[in-house]
mmCIF file of C-alpha atoms in Angstrom:
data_model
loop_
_atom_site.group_PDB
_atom_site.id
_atom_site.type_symbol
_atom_site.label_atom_id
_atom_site.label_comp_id
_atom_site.label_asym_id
_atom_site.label_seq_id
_atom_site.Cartn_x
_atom_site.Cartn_y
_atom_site.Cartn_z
ATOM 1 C CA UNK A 498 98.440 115.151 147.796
ATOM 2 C CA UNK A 499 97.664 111.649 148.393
ATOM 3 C CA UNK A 500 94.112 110.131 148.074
ATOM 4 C CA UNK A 501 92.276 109.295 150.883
ATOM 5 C CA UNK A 502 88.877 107.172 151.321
ATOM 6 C CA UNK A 503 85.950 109.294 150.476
ATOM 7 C CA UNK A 504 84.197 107.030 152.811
ATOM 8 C CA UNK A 505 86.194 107.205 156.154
ATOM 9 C CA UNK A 506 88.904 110.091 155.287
ATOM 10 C CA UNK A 507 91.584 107.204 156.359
ATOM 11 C CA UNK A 508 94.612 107.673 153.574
ATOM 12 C CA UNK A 509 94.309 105.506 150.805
ATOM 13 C CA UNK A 510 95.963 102.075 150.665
ATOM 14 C CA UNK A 511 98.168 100.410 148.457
ATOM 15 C CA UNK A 512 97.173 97.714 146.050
ATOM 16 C CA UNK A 513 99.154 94.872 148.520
ATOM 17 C CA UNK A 514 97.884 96.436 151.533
ATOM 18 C CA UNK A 515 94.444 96.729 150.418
ATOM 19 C CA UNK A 516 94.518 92.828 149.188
ATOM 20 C CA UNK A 517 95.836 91.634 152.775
ATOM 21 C CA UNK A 518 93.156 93.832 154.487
ATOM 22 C CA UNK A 519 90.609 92.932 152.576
ATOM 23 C CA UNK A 520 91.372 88.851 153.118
ATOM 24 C CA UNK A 521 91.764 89.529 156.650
ATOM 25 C CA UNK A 522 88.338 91.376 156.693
ATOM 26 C CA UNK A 523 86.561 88.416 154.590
ATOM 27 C CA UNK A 524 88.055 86.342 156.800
ATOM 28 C CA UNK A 525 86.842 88.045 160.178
ATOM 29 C CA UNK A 526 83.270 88.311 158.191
ATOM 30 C CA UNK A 527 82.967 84.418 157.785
ATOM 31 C CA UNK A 528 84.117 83.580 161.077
ATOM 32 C CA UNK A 529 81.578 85.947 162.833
ATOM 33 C CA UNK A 530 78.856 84.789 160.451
ATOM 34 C CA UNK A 531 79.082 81.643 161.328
ATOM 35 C CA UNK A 532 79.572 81.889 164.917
ATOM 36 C CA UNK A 533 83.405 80.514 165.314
ATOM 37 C CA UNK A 534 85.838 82.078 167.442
ATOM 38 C CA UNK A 535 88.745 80.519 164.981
ATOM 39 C CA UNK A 536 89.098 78.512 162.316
ATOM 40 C CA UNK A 537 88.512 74.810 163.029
ATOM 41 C CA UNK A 538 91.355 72.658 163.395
ATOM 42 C CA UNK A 539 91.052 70.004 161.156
ATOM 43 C CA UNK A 540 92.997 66.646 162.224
ATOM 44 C CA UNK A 541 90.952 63.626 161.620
ATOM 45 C CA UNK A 542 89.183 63.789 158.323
ATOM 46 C CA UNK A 543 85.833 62.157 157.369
ATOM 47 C CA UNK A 544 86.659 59.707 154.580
ATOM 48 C CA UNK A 545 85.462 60.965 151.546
ATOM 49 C CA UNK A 546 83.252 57.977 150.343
ATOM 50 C CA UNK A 547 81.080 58.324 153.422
ATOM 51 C CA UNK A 548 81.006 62.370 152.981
ATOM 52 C CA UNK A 549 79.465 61.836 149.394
ATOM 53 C CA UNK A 550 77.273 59.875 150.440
ATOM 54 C CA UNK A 551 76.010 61.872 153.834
ATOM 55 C CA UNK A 552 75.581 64.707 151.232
ATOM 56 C CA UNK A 553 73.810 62.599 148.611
ATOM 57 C CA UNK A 554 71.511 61.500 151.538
ATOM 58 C CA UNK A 555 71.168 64.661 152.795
ATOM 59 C CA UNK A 556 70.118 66.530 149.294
ATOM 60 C CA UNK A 557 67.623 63.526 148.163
ATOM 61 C CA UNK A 558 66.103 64.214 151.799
ATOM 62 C CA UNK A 559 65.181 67.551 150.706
ATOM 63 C CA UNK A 560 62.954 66.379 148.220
ATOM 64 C CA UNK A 561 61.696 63.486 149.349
ATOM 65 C CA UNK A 562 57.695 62.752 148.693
ATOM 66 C CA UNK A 563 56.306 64.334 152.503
ATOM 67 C CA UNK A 564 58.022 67.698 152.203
ATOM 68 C CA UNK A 565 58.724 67.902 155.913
ATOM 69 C CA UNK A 566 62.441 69.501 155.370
ATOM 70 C CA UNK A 567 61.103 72.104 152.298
ATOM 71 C CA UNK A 568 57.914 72.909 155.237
ATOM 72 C CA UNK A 569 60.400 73.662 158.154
ATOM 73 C CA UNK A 570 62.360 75.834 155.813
ATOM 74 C CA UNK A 571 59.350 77.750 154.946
ATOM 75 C CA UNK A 572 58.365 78.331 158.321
ATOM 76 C CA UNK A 573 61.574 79.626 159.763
ATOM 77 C CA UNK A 574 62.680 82.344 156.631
ATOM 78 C CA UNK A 575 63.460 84.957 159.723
ATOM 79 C CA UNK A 576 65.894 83.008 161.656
ATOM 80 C CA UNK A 577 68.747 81.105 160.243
ATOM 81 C CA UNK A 578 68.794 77.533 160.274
ATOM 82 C CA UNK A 579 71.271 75.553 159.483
ATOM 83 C CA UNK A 580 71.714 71.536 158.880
ATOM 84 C CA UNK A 581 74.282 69.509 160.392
ATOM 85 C CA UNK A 582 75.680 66.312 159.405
ATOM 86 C CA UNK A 583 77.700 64.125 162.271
ATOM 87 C CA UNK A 584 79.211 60.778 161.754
ATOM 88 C CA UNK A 585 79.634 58.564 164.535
ATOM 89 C CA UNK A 586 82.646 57.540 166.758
ATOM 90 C CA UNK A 587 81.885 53.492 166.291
ATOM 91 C CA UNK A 588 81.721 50.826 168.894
ATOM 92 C CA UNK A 589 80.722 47.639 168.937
ATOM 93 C CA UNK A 590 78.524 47.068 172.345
ATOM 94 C CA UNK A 591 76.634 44.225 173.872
ATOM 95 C CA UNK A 592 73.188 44.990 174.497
ATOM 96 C CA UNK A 593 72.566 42.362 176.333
ATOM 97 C CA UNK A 594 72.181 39.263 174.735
ATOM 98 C CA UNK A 595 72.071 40.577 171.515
ATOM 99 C CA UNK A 596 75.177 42.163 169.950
ATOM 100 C CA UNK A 597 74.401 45.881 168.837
ATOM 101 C CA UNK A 598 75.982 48.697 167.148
ATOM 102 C CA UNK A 599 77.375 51.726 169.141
ATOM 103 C CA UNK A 600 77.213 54.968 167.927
ATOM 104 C CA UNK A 601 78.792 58.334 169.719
ATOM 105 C CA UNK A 602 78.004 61.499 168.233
ATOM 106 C CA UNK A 603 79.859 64.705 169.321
ATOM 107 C CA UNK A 604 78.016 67.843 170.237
ATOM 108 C CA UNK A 605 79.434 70.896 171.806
ATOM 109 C CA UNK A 606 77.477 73.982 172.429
ATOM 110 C CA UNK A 607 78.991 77.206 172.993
ATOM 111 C CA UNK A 608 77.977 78.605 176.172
ATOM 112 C CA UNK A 609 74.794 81.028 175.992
ATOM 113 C CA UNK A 610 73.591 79.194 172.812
ATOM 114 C CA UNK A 611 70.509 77.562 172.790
ATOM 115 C CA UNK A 612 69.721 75.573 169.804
ATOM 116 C CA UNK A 613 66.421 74.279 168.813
ATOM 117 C CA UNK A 614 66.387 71.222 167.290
ATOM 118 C CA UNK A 615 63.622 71.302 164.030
ATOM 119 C CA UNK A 616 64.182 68.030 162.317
ATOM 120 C CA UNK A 617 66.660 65.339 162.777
ATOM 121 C CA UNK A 618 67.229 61.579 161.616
ATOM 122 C CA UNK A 619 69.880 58.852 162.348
ATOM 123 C CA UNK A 620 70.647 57.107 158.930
ATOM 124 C CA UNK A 621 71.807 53.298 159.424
ATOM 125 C CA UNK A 622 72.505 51.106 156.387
ATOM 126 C CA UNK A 623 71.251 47.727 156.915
ATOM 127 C CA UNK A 624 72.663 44.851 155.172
ATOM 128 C CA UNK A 625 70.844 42.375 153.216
ATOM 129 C CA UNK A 626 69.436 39.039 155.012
ATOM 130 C CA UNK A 627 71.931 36.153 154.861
ATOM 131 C CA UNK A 628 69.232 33.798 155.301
ATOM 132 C CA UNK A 629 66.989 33.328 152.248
ATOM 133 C CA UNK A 630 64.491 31.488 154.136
ATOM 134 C CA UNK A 631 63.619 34.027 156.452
ATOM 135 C CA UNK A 632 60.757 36.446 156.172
ATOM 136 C CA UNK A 633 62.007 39.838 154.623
ATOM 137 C CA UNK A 634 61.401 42.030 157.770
ATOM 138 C CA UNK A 635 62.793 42.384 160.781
ATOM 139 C CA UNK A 636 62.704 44.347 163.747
ATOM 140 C CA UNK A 637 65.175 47.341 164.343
ATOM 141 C CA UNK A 638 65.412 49.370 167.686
ATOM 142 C CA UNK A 639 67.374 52.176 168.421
ATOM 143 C CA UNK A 640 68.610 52.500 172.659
ATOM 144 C CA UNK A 641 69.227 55.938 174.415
ATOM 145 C CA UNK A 642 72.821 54.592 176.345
ATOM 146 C CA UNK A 643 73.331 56.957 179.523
ATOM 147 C CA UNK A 644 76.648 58.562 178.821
ATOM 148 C CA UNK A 645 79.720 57.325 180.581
ATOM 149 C CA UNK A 646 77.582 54.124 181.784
ATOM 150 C CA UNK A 647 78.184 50.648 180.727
ATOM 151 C CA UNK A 648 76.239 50.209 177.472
ATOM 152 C CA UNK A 649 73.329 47.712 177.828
ATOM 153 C CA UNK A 650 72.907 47.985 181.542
ATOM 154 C CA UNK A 651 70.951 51.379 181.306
ATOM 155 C CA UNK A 652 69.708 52.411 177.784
ATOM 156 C CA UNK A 653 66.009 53.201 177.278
ATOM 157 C CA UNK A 654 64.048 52.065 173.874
ATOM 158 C CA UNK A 655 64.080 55.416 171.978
ATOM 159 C CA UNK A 656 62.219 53.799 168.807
ATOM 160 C CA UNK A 657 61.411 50.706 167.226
ATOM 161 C CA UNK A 658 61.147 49.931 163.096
ATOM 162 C CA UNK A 659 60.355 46.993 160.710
ATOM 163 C CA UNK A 660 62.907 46.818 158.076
ATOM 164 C CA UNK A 661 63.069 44.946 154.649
ATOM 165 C CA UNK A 662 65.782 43.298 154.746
ATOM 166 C CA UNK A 663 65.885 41.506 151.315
ATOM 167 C CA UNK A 664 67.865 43.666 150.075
ATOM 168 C CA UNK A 665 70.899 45.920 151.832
ATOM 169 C CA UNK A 666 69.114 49.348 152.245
ATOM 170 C CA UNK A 667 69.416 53.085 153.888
ATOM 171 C CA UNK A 668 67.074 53.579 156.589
ATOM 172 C CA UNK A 669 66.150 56.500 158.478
ATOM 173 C CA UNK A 670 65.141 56.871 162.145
ATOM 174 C CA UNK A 671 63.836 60.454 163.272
ATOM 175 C CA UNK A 672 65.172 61.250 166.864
ATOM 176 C CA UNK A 673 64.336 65.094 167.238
ATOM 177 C CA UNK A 674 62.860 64.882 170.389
ATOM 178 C CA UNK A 675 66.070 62.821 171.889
ATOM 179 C CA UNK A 676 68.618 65.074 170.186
ATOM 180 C CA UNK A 677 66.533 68.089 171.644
ATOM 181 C CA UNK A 678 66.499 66.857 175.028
ATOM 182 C CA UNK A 679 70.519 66.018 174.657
ATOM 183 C CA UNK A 680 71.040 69.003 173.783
ATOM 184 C CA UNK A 681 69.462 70.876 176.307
ATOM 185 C CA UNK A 682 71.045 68.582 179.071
ATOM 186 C CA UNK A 683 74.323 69.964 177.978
ATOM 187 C CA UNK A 684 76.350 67.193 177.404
ATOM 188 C CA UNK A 685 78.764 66.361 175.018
ATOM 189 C CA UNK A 686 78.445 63.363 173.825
ATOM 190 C CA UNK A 687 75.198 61.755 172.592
ATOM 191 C CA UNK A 688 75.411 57.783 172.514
ATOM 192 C CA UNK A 689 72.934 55.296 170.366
ATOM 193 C CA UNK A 690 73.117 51.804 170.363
ATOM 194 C CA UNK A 691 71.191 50.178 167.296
ATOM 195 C CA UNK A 692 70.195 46.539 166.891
ATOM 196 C CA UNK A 693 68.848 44.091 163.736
ATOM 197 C CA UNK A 694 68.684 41.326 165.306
ATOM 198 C CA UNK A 695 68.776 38.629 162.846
ATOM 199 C CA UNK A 696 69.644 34.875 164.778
ATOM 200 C CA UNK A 697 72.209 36.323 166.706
ATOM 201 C CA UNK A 698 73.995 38.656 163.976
ATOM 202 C CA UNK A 699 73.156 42.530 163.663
ATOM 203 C CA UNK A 700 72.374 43.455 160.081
ATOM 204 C CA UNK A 701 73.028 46.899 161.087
ATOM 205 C CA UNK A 702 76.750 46.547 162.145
ATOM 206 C CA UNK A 703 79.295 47.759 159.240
ATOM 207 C CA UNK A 704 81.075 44.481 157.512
ATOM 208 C CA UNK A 705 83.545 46.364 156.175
ATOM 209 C CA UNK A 706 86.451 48.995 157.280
ATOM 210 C CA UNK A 707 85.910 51.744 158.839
ATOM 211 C CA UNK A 708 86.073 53.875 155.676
ATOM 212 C CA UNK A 709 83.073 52.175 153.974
ATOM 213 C CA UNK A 710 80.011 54.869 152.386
ATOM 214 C CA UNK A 711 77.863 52.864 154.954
ATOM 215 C CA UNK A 712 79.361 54.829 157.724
ATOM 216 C CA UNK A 713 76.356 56.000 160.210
ATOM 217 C CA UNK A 714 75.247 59.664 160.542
ATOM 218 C CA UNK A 715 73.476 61.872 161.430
ATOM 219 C CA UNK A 716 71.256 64.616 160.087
ATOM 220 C CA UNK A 717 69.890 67.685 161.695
ATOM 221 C CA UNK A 718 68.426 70.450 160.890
ATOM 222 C CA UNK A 719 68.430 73.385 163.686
ATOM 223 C CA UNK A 720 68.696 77.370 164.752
ATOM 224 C CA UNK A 721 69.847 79.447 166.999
ATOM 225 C CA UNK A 722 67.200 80.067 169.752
ATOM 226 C CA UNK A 723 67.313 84.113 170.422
ATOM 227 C CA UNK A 724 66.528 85.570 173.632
ATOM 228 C CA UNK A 725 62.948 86.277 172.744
ATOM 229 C CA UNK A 726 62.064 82.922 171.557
ATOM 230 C CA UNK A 727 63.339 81.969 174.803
ATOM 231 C CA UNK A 728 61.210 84.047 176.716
ATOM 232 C CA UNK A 729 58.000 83.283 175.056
ATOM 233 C CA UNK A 730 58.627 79.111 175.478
ATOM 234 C CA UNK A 731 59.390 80.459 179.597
ATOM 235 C CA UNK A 732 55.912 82.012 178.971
ATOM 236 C CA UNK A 733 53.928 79.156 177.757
ATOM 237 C CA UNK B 1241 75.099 100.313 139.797
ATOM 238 C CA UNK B 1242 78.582 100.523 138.356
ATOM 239 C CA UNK B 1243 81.327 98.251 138.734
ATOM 240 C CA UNK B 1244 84.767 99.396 139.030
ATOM 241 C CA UNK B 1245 86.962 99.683 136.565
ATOM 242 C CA UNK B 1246 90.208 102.289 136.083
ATOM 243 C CA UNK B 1247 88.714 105.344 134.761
ATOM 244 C CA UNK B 1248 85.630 104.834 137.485
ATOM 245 C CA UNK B 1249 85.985 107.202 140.648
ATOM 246 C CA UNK B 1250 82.641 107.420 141.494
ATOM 247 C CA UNK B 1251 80.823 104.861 144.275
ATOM 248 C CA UNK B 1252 81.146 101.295 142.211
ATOM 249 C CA UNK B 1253 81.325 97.746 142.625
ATOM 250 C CA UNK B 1254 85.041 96.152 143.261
ATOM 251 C CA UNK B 1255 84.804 92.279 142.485
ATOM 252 C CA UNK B 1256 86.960 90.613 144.878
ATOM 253 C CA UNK B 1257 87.287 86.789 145.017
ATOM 254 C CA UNK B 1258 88.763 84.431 147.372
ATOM 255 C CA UNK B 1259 89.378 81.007 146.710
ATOM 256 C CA UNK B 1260 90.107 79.161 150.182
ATOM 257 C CA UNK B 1261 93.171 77.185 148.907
ATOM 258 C CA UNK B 1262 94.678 80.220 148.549
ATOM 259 C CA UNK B 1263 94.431 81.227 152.620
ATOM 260 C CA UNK B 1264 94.349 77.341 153.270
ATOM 261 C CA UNK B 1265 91.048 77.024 154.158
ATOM 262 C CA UNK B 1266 89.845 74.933 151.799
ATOM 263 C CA UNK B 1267 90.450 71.385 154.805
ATOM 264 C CA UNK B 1268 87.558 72.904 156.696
ATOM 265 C CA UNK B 1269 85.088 74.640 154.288
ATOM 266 C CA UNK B 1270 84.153 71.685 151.442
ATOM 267 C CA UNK B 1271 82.344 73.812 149.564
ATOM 268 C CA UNK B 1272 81.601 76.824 147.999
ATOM 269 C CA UNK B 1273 85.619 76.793 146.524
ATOM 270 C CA UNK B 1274 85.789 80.585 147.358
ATOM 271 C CA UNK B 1275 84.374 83.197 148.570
ATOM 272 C CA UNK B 1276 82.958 86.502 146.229
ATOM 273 C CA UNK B 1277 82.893 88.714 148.921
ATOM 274 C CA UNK B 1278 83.040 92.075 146.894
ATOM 275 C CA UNK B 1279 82.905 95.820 148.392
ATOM 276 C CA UNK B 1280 82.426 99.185 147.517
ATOM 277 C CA UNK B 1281 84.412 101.931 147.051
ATOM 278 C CA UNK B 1282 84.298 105.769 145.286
ATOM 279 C CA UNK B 1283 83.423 109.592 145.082
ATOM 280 C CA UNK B 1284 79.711 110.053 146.141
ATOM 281 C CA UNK B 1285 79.007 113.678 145.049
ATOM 282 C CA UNK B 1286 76.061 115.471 146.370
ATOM 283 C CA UNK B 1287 73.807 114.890 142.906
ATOM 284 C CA UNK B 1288 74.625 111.258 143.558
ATOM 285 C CA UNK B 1289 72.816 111.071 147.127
ATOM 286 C CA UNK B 1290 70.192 108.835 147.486
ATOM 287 C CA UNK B 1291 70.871 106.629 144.488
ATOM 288 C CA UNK B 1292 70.655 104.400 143.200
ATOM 289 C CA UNK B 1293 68.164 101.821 145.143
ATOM 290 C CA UNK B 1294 68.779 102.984 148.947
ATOM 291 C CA UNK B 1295 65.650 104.960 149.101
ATOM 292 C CA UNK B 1296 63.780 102.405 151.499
ATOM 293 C CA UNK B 1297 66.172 102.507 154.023
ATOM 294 C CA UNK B 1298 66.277 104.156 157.107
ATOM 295 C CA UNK B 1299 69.641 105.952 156.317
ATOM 296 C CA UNK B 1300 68.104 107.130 153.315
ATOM 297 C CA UNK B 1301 64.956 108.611 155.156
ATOM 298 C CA UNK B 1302 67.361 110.504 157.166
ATOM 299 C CA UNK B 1303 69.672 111.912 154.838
ATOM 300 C CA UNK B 1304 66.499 113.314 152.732
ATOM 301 C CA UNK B 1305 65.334 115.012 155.910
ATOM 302 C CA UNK B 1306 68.468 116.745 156.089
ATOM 303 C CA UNK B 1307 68.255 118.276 152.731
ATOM 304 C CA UNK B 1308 64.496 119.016 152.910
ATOM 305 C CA UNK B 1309 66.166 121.227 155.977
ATOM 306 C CA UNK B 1310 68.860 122.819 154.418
ATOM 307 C CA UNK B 1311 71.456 121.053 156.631
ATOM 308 C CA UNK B 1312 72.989 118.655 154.284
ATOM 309 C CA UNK B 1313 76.163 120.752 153.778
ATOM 310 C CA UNK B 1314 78.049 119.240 156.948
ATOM 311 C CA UNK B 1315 77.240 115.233 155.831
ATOM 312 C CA UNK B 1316 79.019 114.109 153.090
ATOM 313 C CA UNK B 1317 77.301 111.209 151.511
ATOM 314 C CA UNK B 1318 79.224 107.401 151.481
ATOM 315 C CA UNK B 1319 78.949 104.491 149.279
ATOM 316 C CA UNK B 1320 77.893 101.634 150.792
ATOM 317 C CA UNK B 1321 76.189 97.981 149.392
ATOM 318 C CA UNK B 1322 72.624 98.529 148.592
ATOM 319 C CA UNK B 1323 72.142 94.674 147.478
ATOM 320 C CA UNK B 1324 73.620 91.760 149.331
ATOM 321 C CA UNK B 1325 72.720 88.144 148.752
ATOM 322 C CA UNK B 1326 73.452 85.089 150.974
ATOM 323 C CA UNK B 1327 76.346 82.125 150.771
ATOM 324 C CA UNK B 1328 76.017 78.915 150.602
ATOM 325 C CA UNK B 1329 78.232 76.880 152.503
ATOM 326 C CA UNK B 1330 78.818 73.367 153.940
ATOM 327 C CA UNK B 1331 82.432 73.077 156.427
ATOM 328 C CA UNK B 1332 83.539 71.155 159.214
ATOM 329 C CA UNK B 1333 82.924 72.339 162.780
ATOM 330 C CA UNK B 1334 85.055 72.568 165.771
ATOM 331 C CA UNK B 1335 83.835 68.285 166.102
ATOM 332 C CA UNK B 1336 84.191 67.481 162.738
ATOM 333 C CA UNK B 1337 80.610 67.159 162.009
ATOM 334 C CA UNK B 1338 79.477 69.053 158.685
ATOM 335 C CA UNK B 1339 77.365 71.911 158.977
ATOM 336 C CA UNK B 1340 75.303 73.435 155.415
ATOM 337 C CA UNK B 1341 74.100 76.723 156.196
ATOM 338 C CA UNK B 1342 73.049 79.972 154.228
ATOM 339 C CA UNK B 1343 75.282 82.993 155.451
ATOM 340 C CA UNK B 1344 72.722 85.926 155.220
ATOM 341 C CA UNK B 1345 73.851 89.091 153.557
ATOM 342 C CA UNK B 1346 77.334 87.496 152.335
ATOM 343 C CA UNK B 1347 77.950 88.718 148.597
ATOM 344 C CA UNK B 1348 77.600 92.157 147.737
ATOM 345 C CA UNK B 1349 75.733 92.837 144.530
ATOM 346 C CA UNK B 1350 75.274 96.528 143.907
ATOM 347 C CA UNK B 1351 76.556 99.739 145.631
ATOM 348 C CA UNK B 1352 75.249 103.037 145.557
ATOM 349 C CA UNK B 1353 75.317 106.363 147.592
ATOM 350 C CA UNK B 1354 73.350 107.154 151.147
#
């Protein structure tokens, strides 16, 4: 007498039951989808002036005039790529002479995944020249810092970028290769150190809290490397 | 394809809708706000087989074979999604960076019968 699923021949369920399965299964579904063995455990949350503004950043970068993001897309329809946004763990350090901004971004791969790296930038906001006087440029450089080591004793030159500095600006400094090669070391944690040297002061170091929308990030966009893919770079 | 309503027994579209505040999901995922996940569910009688929209696939290839043979009495036909579309989302990972990705195959948008 009582229905059963035309489908599966299981009996059928009640309304309740049928809810409570049905969240656990769209549950399960997202989870699997998008690779995560639980639910992420979110204690320490990104403020939410520097989230709009990663996410403004991130969406105007889509359509900005060379295309670059809208071409990758194009190219990789098949596999599913994915962008990620990371803010950095802040630190002042002392490159040398020269004080200079510390960035540490957090990266964990699960084991077995390989991801390929297709596009990514480092955003810094530089602030506006205190010295009127001065010519409008200046020189930004971004340093590789070894992890664990003392910052400024062993950091290699990664890239180096005039800025206008007239007025207080976004810039953007593409590091695929160096987030590729992090990433395929393994490690965890990928350390920057960025300096605007400008007599002594770094125009790229935040002024204000913590909290500001100036906050550094990071965009990238990447995949999953499958098997195959993997076999044909062995192959080359 | 149909979606369900009371007096609907055969294969149809059940909207179903979660919003993550409701399961407390809504600290990690920042956006979409939920999740229309939908599913199917109904009767498939035999002069249903095959339709509406499943005739490319490879189930569908199969099941035709079997009643160009005369065997089809023994495989009762199910309703499954013929249409699925992909989700949007942007949520925080396991280290707190945010991730935007489009979920393949999330949403389903029609059902009909293999």
């Amino acid at each position: 007498g009582s229905p059963r699923c035309a489908s599966c021949g299981f009996p059928a369920l009640t309304k309740d039951a049928e809810e409570k399965l049905m969240i656990e299964v769209a549950k399960q579904q997202l989870l699997d989808k998008l690779h995560l063995k639980e639910r992420p455990n979110i204690t320490q949350a990104v403020p939410r002036a520097a989230l709009l503004t990663a996410l403004r950043k991130l969406h105007s970068g889509r359509v900005r005039p060379n295309r670059t993001l809208e071409q990758e897309n194009n190219l990789s329809k098949k596999d599913q790529s994915y962008e990620i946004v990371s803010f950095a763990d802040i630190h002042e350090g002392d490159g040398g002479a020269q004080a200079s901004l510390g960035l540490a971004f957090r990266f964990l791969q699960e084991s077995g995944q390989s991801i390929q790296v297709l596009q990514s930038s480092l955003w810094i906001y530089a602030r506006s020249s205190e010295n009127p006087h001065r010519a409008p440029h200046l020189t930004a450089q971004v340093f590789l810092s070894a992890d664990g080591g003392a910052s400024g004793l062993n950091r290699t030159l990664v890239m180096e970028k005039m800025l206008e500095v007239h007025k207080g600006n976004w810039h953007t400094f593409p590091i695929t290769r160096t987030l590729q090669a992090f990433l395929d070391s393994n490690q965890h944690q990928l350390r920057l150190e960025v300096t605007c040297d400008e007599d002594g002061k770094n125009l790229c170091s935040l002024d204000g809290p913590a909290d500001s929308p100036y906050q550094p990030f990071l965009v990238a966009q990447v995949r999953l490397r499958d098997n195959h893919s993997k076999h044909l770079v062995r192959k080359r | 394809s149909l979606r369900c309503g009371d007096d609907v027994t055969v294969c149809c579209k059940r909207e179903f809708y979660i919003k993550f505040k409701d399961i407390q999901w809504h600290d990690w995922i920042i956006a979409p706000e939920g999740y229309h996940m939908n599913y199917c569910m109904g009767q498939c009688p035999q002069h249903l087989s095959g339709s509406p929209g499943i005739a490319s696939s490879f189930h569908a290839t199969i099941f035709s074979q079997l009643k160009v043979n005369g065997i089809n009495t023994a495989v009762s036909s199910c309703c499954v999604p013929t249409e699925r579309r992909p989700l949007s989302m942007v949520y925080f990972n396991s280290q707190h960076n945010i991730v935007k990705t489009d979920v393949p195959d999330m949403i389903v948008e029609s059902c009909g019968c293999t």
